[in-house]
mmCIF file of C-alpha atoms in Angstrom:
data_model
loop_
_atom_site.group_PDB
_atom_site.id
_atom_site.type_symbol
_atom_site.label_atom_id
_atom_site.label_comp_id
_atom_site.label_asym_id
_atom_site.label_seq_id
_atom_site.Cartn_x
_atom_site.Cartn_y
_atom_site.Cartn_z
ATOM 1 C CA UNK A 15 -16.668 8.367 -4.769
ATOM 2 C CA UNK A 16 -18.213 9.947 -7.717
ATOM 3 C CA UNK A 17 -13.993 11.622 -8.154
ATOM 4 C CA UNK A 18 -12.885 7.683 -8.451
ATOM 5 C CA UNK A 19 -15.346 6.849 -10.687
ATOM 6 C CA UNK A 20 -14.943 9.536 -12.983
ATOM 7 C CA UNK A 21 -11.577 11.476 -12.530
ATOM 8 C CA UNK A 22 -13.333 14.707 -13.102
ATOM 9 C CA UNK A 23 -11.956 17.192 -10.415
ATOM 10 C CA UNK A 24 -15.033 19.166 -9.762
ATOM 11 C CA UNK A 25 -15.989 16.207 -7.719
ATOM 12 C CA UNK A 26 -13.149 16.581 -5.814
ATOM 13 C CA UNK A 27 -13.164 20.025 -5.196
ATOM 14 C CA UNK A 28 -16.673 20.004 -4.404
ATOM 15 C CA UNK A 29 -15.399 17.005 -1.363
ATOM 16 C CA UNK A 30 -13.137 19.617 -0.421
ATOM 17 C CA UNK A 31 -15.470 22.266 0.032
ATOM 18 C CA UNK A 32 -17.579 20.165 1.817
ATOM 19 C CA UNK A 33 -15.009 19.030 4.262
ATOM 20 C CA UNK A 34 -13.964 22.488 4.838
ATOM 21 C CA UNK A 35 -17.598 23.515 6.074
ATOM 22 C CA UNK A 36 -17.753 20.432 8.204
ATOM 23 C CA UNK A 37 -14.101 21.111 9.959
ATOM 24 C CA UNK A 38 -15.395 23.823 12.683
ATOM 25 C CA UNK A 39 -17.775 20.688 14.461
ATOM 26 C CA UNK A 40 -14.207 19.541 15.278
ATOM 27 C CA UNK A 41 -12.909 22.876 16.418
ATOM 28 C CA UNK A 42 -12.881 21.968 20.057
ATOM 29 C CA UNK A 43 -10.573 21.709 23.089
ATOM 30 C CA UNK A 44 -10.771 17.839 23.017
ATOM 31 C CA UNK A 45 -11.034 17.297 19.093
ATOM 32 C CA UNK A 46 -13.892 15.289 19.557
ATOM 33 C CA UNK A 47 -16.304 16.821 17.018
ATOM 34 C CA UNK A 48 -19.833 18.326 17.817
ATOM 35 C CA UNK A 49 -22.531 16.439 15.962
ATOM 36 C CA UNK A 50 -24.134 18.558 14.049
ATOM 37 C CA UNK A 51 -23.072 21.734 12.481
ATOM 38 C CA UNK A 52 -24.715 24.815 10.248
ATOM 39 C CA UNK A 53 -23.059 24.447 6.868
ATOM 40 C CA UNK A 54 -24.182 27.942 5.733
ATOM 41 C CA UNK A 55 -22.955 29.883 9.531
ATOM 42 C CA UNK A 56 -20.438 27.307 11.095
ATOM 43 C CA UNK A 57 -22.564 27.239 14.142
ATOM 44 C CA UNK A 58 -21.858 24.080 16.391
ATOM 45 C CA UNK A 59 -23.739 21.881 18.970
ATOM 46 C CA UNK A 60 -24.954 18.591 19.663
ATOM 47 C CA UNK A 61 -29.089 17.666 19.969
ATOM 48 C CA UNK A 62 -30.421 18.756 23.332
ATOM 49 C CA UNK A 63 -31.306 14.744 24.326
ATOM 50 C CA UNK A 64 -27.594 14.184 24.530
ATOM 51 C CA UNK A 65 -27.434 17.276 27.308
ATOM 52 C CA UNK A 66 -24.078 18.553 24.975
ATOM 53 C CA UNK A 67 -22.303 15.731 24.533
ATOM 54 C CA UNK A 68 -21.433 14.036 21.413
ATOM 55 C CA UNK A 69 -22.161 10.400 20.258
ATOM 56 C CA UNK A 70 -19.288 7.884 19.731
ATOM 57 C CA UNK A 71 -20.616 6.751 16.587
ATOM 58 C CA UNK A 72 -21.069 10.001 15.092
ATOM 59 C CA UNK A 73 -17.458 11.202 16.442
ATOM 60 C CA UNK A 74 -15.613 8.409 14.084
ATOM 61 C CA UNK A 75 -17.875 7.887 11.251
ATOM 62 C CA UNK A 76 -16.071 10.222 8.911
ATOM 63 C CA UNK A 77 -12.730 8.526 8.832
ATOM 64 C CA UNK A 78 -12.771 7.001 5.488
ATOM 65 C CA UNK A 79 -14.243 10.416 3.888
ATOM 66 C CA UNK A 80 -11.193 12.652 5.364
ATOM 67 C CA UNK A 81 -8.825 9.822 4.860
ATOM 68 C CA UNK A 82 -9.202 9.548 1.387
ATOM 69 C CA UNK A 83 -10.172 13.307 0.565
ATOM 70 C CA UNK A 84 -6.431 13.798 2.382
ATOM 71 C CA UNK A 85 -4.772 11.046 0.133
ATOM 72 C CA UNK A 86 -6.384 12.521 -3.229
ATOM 73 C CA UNK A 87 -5.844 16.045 -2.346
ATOM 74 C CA UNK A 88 -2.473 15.453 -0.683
ATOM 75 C CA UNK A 89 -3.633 17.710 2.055
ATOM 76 C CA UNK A 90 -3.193 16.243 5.377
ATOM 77 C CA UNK A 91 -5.443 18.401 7.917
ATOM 78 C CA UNK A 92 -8.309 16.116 6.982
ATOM 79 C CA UNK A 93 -6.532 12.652 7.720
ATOM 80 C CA UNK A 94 -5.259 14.622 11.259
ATOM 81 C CA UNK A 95 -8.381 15.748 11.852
ATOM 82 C CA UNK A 96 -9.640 12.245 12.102
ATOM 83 C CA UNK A 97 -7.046 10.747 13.786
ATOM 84 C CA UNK A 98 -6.842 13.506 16.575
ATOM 85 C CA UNK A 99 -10.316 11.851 17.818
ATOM 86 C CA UNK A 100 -8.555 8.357 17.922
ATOM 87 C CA UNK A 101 -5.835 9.717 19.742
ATOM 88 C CA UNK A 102 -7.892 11.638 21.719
ATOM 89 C CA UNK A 103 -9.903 8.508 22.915
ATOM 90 C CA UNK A 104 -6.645 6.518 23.335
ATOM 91 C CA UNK A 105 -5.188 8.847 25.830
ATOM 92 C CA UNK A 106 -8.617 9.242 27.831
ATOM 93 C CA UNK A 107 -9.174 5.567 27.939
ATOM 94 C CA UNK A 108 -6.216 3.512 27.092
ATOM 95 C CA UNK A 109 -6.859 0.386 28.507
ATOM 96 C CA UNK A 110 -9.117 -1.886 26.851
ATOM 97 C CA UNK A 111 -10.877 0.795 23.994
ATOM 98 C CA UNK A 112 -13.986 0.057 25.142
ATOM 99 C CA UNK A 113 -15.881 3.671 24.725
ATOM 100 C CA UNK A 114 -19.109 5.248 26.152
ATOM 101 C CA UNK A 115 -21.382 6.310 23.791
ATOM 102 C CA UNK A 116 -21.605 9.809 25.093
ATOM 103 C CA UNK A 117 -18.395 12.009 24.827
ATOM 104 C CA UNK A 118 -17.767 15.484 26.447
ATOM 105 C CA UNK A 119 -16.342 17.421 23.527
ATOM 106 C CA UNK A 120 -15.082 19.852 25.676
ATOM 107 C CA UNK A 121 -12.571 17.491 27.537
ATOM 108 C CA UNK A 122 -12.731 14.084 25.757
ATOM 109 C CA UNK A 123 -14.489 12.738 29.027
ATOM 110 C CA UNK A 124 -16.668 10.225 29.257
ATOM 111 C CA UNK A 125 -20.607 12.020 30.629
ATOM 112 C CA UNK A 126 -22.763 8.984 31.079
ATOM 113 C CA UNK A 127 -24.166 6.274 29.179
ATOM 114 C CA UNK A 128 -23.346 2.661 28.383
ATOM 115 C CA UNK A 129 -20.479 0.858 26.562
ATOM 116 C CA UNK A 130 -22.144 -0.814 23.950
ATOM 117 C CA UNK A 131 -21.413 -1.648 20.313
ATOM 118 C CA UNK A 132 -25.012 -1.203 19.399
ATOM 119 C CA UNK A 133 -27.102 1.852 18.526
ATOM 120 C CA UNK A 134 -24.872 5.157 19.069
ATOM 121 C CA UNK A 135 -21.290 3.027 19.273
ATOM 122 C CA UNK A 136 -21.458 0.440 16.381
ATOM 123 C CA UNK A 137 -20.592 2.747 13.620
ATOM 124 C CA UNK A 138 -17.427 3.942 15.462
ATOM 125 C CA UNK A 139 -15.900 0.240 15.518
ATOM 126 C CA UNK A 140 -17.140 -0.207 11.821
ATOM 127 C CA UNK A 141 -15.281 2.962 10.962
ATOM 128 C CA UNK A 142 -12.020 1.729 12.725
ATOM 129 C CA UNK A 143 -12.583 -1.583 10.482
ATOM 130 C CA UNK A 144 -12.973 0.154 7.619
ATOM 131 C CA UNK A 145 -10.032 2.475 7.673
ATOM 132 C CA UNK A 146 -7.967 -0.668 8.267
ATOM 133 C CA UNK A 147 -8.985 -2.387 5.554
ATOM 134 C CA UNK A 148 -8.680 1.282 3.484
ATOM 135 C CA UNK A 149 -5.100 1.178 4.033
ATOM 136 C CA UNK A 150 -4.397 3.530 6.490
ATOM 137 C CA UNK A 151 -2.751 1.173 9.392
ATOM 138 C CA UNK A 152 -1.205 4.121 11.302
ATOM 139 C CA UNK A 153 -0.964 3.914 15.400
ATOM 140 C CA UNK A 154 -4.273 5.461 15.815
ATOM 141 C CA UNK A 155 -6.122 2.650 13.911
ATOM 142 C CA UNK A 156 -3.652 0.004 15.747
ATOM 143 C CA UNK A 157 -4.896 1.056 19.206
ATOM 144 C CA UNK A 158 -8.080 -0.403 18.488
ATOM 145 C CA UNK A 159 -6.825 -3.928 16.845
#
């Protein structure tokens, strides 16, 4: 991040704003974030095509991001904001983490769809890899190994 690379703290202030705005998508019963948000109003939702339900990929893809904006800022609602999704998923489908790609964000459900680590469920597994190899081997990552 441009913080890492330069140590100047406006970067990381300006991560922390940006988190902050982003934090309402995940402002739901479940914890599984809506896809898209407002920056300037807070106003949540998810496209129309996906009839309200959020992507898989899109619900884990911001690991890394909160994970290290928690470990720099020593703030941990970021990190626990990403790992409530993991968690989430765990206790909804526990048995071989194999995920749909569409999500209720309502009640952590699955709605329809395929299991598929292609287009709309790659990036999730990728993420899971990621924050692994980042260093942050806590349960949630570990029910995915």
């Amino acid at each position: 991040s441009a913080y890492d690379l330069s140590g100047d703290e406006v970067f990381l202030e300006k991560a922390r704003d940006l988190a902050d705005k982003l934090l309402p998508a995940w402002n739901t019963p479940s914890g599984i974030p809506y896809n898209r948000i407002n920056l300037a109003y807070g106003n949540t939702n998810n496209p129309r095509w996906t009839r309200g339900n959020s992507i898989l990929a899109d619900s884990g893809s911001e690991q890394l991001e909160f994970i290290a904006l928690s470990q720099r800022t020593k703030d941990p609602k970021y990190q626990e904001t990403a790992e409530k999704v993991i968690k989430e998923l765990h206790r909804t489908f526990p048995k071989d983490g194999l995920l749909p790609i569409y999500l209720n964000p309502l009640t952590g459900t699955k709605s329809a769809g395929s299991i598929t680590f292609g287009a709309m469920g790659d990036s999730f597994y990728e993420y899971l890899l990621k924050a692994w190899i980042q260093g942050n081997k806590t349960e949630m990552v570990k029910f995915y190994r």
